[in-house]
Structures are given as structure tokens and as C-alpha cells.
Amino acid sequence: KGKLTVGVAANNGTVVETLTLIGQASTNTVNVGINDTTPLSPLSVGGAMSLPIRLDTGTTQTLGVTDYCLIVNNSSASTVTLPALSTVGDGRIYRIVSHQANLIIDGNSSEEIEVVNGVSAVTYAVDPVGWIDIMSYNTGSVWKLIGKGSLG
């Protein structure tokens, strides 16, 4: 078992932030702690997180590996295309927010979006002025809708 901790000190010498890596070869695990010197999970964050948000007013958008939250706001119908599942890996989560009446999410090529209990489609309409969370999962050709709601 090994442990590496890097501390960032303030001007007065007190540690204000840490990055800790703990690895154990026998179980092939590594835990990372940000502002946590004893992480018990693969990623443990001892504070607030910031995730990227992108506002787009166009009629077509494509999500990429640097996106997390996409807010779409225009007066026309829009289509958001998901990236190919093979390019994002398992567990990628996107939040897509609609500030308009007509927003369609399009699976990449033949990839589908599973809405509920095995019911899938190539496209999914986001409720007007609503949001969805969608996740890549190891099914190979299906994105999974994992949450949705209304902003109003």
C-alpha cells in the first residue's frame, strides 16, 4: 500500500488544500482525495466542485468530451447530437437544459436513447423549458435517460 500527499500552503505556511493518492497493488485500487487526506472512494472531494456549462443559441449542437451541461436557448427548434458512445466511455453524464419549446436529443448515428425499462428511440424530445440527464452505459449502442424535470 502506498500514499502520496501533496499540500498547498498559504503564505503563513498552513496547508489549505491537499491532493492525496492512495494505491493498493493487491486489490488494484487507487483512491484520489482532493482536500481529503484519507479518501475511501475512487474520487473523494472535500469541498465544492465546478463543472463546465455551455450556453448555445444555435439550432444544432454536438456534445463533446469537454461538455457537462449544455443550455440551449433560441426561438427555433434545435437538435443536440450526442457523441458516439465509443468516444466517451462508461459513466459519462450530460445535463441538457432547454429554454425553448422544441429541443430534440439525437443519438449518434444508430445509437439509441433508453427512456424507460428497455424502451428506446433514436431521438428524444426534451419537455419545453425542461432538463434531462443522460448517461453512457456499457450497452454498446444505447444511452440511458437517468433524470428529467421542469424549470417552471
PDB file of C-alpha atoms in Angstrom:
ATOM      1  CA  LYS A   1       0.000   0.000   0.000  1.00  0.00           C
ATOM      2  CA  GLY A   2       1.327   3.436  -0.926  1.00  0.00           C
ATOM      3  CA  LYS A   3       0.290   7.005  -0.202  1.00  0.00           C
ATOM      4  CA  LEU A   4       1.316  10.299  -1.778  1.00  0.00           C
ATOM      5  CA  THR A   5       0.039  13.597  -0.391  1.00  0.00           C
ATOM      6  CA  VAL A   6       0.756  16.984  -1.907  1.00  0.00           C
ATOM      7  CA  GLY A   7      -0.169  20.015   0.178  1.00  0.00           C
ATOM      8  CA  VAL A   8      -0.605  23.599  -0.985  1.00  0.00           C
ATOM      9  CA  ALA A   9       0.348  26.109   1.683  1.00  0.00           C
ATOM     10  CA  ALA A  10      -0.913  29.622   2.289  1.00  0.00           C
ATOM     11  CA  ASN A  11       1.560  32.499   2.765  1.00  0.00           C
ATOM     12  CA  ASN A  12       1.670  31.803   6.513  1.00  0.00           C
ATOM     13  CA  GLY A  13       2.709  28.176   5.916  1.00  0.00           C
ATOM     14  CA  THR A  14      -0.545  26.460   6.865  1.00  0.00           C
ATOM     15  CA  VAL A  15      -1.806  23.791   4.474  1.00  0.00           C
ATOM     16  CA  VAL A  16      -5.007  24.946   2.798  1.00  0.00           C
ATOM     17  CA  GLU A  17      -5.537  22.239   0.161  1.00  0.00           C
ATOM     18  CA  THR A  18      -4.288  18.717  -0.416  1.00  0.00           C
ATOM     19  CA  LEU A  19      -4.198  16.154  -3.156  1.00  0.00           C
ATOM     20  CA  THR A  20      -3.823  12.601  -1.896  1.00  0.00           C
ATOM     21  CA  LEU A  21      -3.302   9.406  -3.877  1.00  0.00           C
ATOM     22  CA  ILE A  22      -3.623   6.082  -2.073  1.00  0.00           C
ATOM     23  CA  GLY A  23      -2.929   2.897  -4.002  1.00  0.00           C
ATOM     24  CA  GLN A  24      -3.006  -0.757  -3.082  1.00  0.00           C
ATOM     25  CA  ALA A  25      -1.423  -3.215  -5.529  1.00  0.00           C
ATOM     26  CA  SER A  26      -3.052  -6.315  -4.009  1.00  0.00           C
ATOM     27  CA  THR A  27      -6.542  -5.020  -4.843  1.00  0.00           C
ATOM     28  CA  ASN A  28      -5.510  -2.970  -7.885  1.00  0.00           C
ATOM     29  CA  THR A  29      -7.235   0.143  -6.479  1.00  0.00           C
ATOM     30  CA  VAL A  30      -6.331   3.812  -6.331  1.00  0.00           C
ATOM     31  CA  ASN A  31      -8.277   6.406  -4.348  1.00  0.00           C
ATOM     32  CA  VAL A  32      -7.835  10.124  -5.019  1.00  0.00           C
ATOM     33  CA  GLY A  33      -8.668  12.735  -2.433  1.00  0.00           C
ATOM     34  CA  ILE A  34      -8.962  16.420  -3.218  1.00  0.00           C
ATOM     35  CA  ASN A  35      -8.888  18.306   0.060  1.00  0.00           C
ATOM     36  CA  ASP A  36      -9.261  14.887   1.734  1.00  0.00           C
ATOM     37  CA  THR A  37      -6.194  13.127   3.145  1.00  0.00           C
ATOM     38  CA  THR A  38      -7.959   9.780   3.718  1.00  0.00           C
ATOM     39  CA  PRO A  39     -10.107   9.132   0.627  1.00  0.00           C
ATOM     40  CA  LEU A  40     -12.242   5.986   0.884  1.00  0.00           C
ATOM     41  CA  SER A  41     -13.711   6.220  -2.633  1.00  0.00           C
ATOM     42  CA  PRO A  42     -12.069   6.284  -6.074  1.00  0.00           C
ATOM     43  CA  LEU A  43     -12.675  10.071  -6.019  1.00  0.00           C
ATOM     44  CA  SER A  44     -13.352  11.990  -2.829  1.00  0.00           C
ATOM     45  CA  VAL A  45     -13.816  15.760  -2.964  1.00  0.00           C
ATOM     46  CA  GLY A  46     -13.728  17.649   0.326  1.00  0.00           C
ATOM     47  CA  GLY A  47     -15.377  20.815  -0.974  1.00  0.00           C
ATOM     48  CA  ALA A  48     -17.407  22.261  -3.815  1.00  0.00           C
ATOM     49  CA  MET A  49     -16.982  21.187  -7.440  1.00  0.00           C
ATOM     50  CA  SER A  50     -17.249  23.209 -10.606  1.00  0.00           C
ATOM     51  CA  LEU A  51     -18.398  21.615 -13.851  1.00  0.00           C
ATOM     52  CA  PRO A  52     -18.407  23.196 -17.321  1.00  0.00           C
ATOM     53  CA  ILE A  53     -21.561  24.927 -18.567  1.00  0.00           C
ATOM     54  CA  ARG A  54     -22.085  25.965 -22.189  1.00  0.00           C
ATOM     55  CA  LEU A  55     -24.868  28.254 -23.455  1.00  0.00           C
ATOM     56  CA  ASP A  56     -25.748  27.797 -27.128  1.00  0.00           C
ATOM     57  CA  THR A  57     -28.280  29.775 -29.154  1.00  0.00           C
ATOM     58  CA  GLY A  58     -27.871  27.823 -32.402  1.00  0.00           C
ATOM     59  CA  THR A  59     -30.191  25.256 -33.914  1.00  0.00           C
ATOM     60  CA  THR A  60     -27.682  22.360 -33.909  1.00  0.00           C
ATOM     61  CA  GLN A  61     -25.268  21.380 -31.178  1.00  0.00           C
ATOM     62  CA  THR A  62     -22.965  18.406 -30.735  1.00  0.00           C
ATOM     63  CA  LEU A  63     -21.791  17.377 -27.288  1.00  0.00           C
ATOM     64  CA  GLY A  64     -18.125  16.516 -26.785  1.00  0.00           C
ATOM     65  CA  VAL A  65     -15.837  15.136 -24.099  1.00  0.00           C
ATOM     66  CA  THR A  66     -15.314  18.573 -22.505  1.00  0.00           C
ATOM     67  CA  ASP A  67     -19.053  19.227 -22.070  1.00  0.00           C
ATOM     68  CA  TYR A  68     -21.149  18.543 -18.993  1.00  0.00           C
ATOM     69  CA  CYS A  69     -24.083  20.975 -19.010  1.00  0.00           C
ATOM     70  CA  LEU A  70     -25.493  22.425 -22.239  1.00  0.00           C
ATOM     71  CA  ILE A  71     -28.146  25.143 -22.037  1.00  0.00           C
ATOM     72  CA  VAL A  72     -29.969  25.621 -25.354  1.00  0.00           C
ATOM     73  CA  ASN A  73     -31.850  28.881 -25.826  1.00  0.00           C
ATOM     74  CA  ASN A  74     -33.218  30.139 -29.140  1.00  0.00           C
ATOM     75  CA  SER A  75     -36.566  30.842 -30.762  1.00  0.00           C
ATOM     76  CA  SER A  76     -36.383  27.938 -33.244  1.00  0.00           C
ATOM     77  CA  ALA A  77     -36.354  24.173 -32.963  1.00  0.00           C
ATOM     78  CA  SER A  78     -32.947  22.733 -32.032  1.00  0.00           C
ATOM     79  CA  THR A  79     -31.237  19.352 -32.167  1.00  0.00           C
ATOM     80  CA  VAL A  80     -28.485  18.221 -29.802  1.00  0.00           C
ATOM     81  CA  THR A  81     -26.445  15.288 -31.098  1.00  0.00           C
ATOM     82  CA  LEU A  82     -24.795  13.011 -28.561  1.00  0.00           C
ATOM     83  CA  PRO A  83     -21.213  11.876 -29.179  1.00  0.00           C
ATOM     84  CA  ALA A  84     -20.532   8.286 -30.238  1.00  0.00           C
ATOM     85  CA  LEU A  85     -20.589   6.016 -27.182  1.00  0.00           C
ATOM     86  CA  SER A  86     -17.230   4.572 -28.228  1.00  0.00           C
ATOM     87  CA  THR A  87     -15.619   8.008 -27.735  1.00  0.00           C
ATOM     88  CA  VAL A  88     -16.828   8.761 -24.202  1.00  0.00           C
ATOM     89  CA  GLY A  89     -16.583   5.501 -22.217  1.00  0.00           C
ATOM     90  CA  ASP A  90     -18.895   4.274 -19.481  1.00  0.00           C
ATOM     91  CA  GLY A  91     -20.458   6.637 -16.976  1.00  0.00           C
ATOM     92  CA  ARG A  92     -20.304   9.903 -18.955  1.00  0.00           C
ATOM     93  CA  ILE A  93     -23.173  12.127 -17.782  1.00  0.00           C
ATOM     94  CA  TYR A  94     -24.564  15.110 -19.658  1.00  0.00           C
ATOM     95  CA  ARG A  95     -27.169  17.578 -18.414  1.00  0.00           C
ATOM     96  CA  ILE A  96     -29.100  19.221 -21.239  1.00  0.00           C
ATOM     97  CA  VAL A  97     -31.326  22.194 -20.426  1.00  0.00           C
ATOM     98  CA  SER A  98     -33.987  23.576 -22.780  1.00  0.00           C
ATOM     99  CA  HIS A  99     -35.070  27.213 -22.552  1.00  0.00           C
ATOM    100  CA  GLN A 100     -37.321  26.818 -25.591  1.00  0.00           C
ATOM    101  CA  ALA A 101     -40.352  24.926 -26.857  1.00  0.00           C
ATOM    102  CA  ASN A 102     -38.758  22.364 -29.187  1.00  0.00           C
ATOM    103  CA  LEU A 103     -35.489  20.573 -28.348  1.00  0.00           C
ATOM    104  CA  ILE A 104     -34.645  17.117 -29.724  1.00  0.00           C
ATOM    105  CA  ILE A 105     -31.808  14.906 -28.448  1.00  0.00           C
ATOM    106  CA  ASP A 106     -30.374  12.706 -31.191  1.00  0.00           C
ATOM    107  CA  GLY A 107     -28.402   9.537 -30.542  1.00  0.00           C
ATOM    108  CA  ASN A 108     -25.238   9.436 -32.616  1.00  0.00           C
ATOM    109  CA  SER A 109     -25.877   7.512 -35.860  1.00  0.00           C
ATOM    110  CA  SER A 110     -27.805   4.352 -34.904  1.00  0.00           C
ATOM    111  CA  GLU A 111     -27.250   4.734 -31.141  1.00  0.00           C
ATOM    112  CA  GLU A 112     -30.491   4.965 -29.196  1.00  0.00           C
ATOM    113  CA  ILE A 113     -31.708   6.631 -26.015  1.00  0.00           C
ATOM    114  CA  GLU A 114     -33.360   4.306 -23.483  1.00  0.00           C
ATOM    115  CA  VAL A 115     -36.181   6.239 -21.879  1.00  0.00           C
ATOM    116  CA  VAL A 116     -37.628   3.635 -19.504  1.00  0.00           C
ATOM    117  CA  ASN A 117     -37.325  -0.136 -18.950  1.00  0.00           C
ATOM    118  CA  GLY A 118     -35.856  -1.079 -22.307  1.00  0.00           C
ATOM    119  CA  VAL A 119     -37.984   1.330 -24.379  1.00  0.00           C
ATOM    120  CA  SER A 120     -35.558   3.106 -26.709  1.00  0.00           C
ATOM    121  CA  ALA A 121     -35.647   5.530 -29.620  1.00  0.00           C
ATOM    122  CA  VAL A 122     -33.079   7.258 -31.826  1.00  0.00           C
ATOM    123  CA  THR A 123     -34.377  10.682 -30.715  1.00  0.00           C
ATOM    124  CA  TYR A 124     -35.898  12.096 -27.539  1.00  0.00           C
ATOM    125  CA  ALA A 125     -37.879  15.338 -27.140  1.00  0.00           C
ATOM    126  CA  VAL A 126     -36.995  17.363 -24.044  1.00  0.00           C
ATOM    127  CA  ASP A 127     -40.034  18.865 -22.311  1.00  0.00           C
ATOM    128  CA  PRO A 128     -40.428  22.586 -23.066  1.00  0.00           C
ATOM    129  CA  VAL A 129     -38.402  24.597 -20.552  1.00  0.00           C
ATOM    130  CA  GLY A 130     -37.091  21.401 -19.031  1.00  0.00           C
ATOM    131  CA  TRP A 131     -33.901  19.423 -18.486  1.00  0.00           C
ATOM    132  CA  ILE A 132     -32.604  15.875 -18.790  1.00  0.00           C
ATOM    133  CA  ASP A 133     -29.629  13.922 -17.509  1.00  0.00           C
ATOM    134  CA  ILE A 134     -28.342  11.239 -19.847  1.00  0.00           C
ATOM    135  CA  MET A 135     -25.573   8.684 -19.224  1.00  0.00           C
ATOM    136  CA  SER A 136     -23.382   6.427 -21.324  1.00  0.00           C
ATOM    137  CA  TYR A 137     -23.513   2.834 -20.187  1.00  0.00           C
ATOM    138  CA  ASN A 138     -21.779  -0.337 -21.343  1.00  0.00           C
ATOM    139  CA  THR A 139     -24.642  -1.457 -23.561  1.00  0.00           C
ATOM    140  CA  GLY A 140     -22.620  -0.521 -26.642  1.00  0.00           C
ATOM    141  CA  SER A 141     -25.374   1.262 -28.567  1.00  0.00           C
ATOM    142  CA  VAL A 142     -27.781   2.819 -26.040  1.00  0.00           C
ATOM    143  CA  TRP A 143     -27.647   5.996 -23.939  1.00  0.00           C
ATOM    144  CA  LYS A 144     -29.737   5.912 -20.746  1.00  0.00           C
ATOM    145  CA  LEU A 145     -32.042   8.698 -19.608  1.00  0.00           C
ATOM    146  CA  ILE A 146     -31.381   8.924 -15.862  1.00  0.00           C
ATOM    147  CA  GLY A 147     -33.299  12.063 -14.883  1.00  0.00           C
ATOM    148  CA  LYS A 148     -35.591  14.776 -16.173  1.00  0.00           C
ATOM    149  CA  GLY A 149     -37.526  17.707 -14.844  1.00  0.00           C
ATOM    150  CA  SER A 150     -39.120  21.067 -15.449  1.00  0.00           C
ATOM    151  CA  LEU A 151     -37.656  24.529 -14.877  1.00  0.00           C
ATOM    152  CA  GLY A 152     -41.055  26.092 -14.319  1.00  0.00           C
TER     153      GLY A 152
END
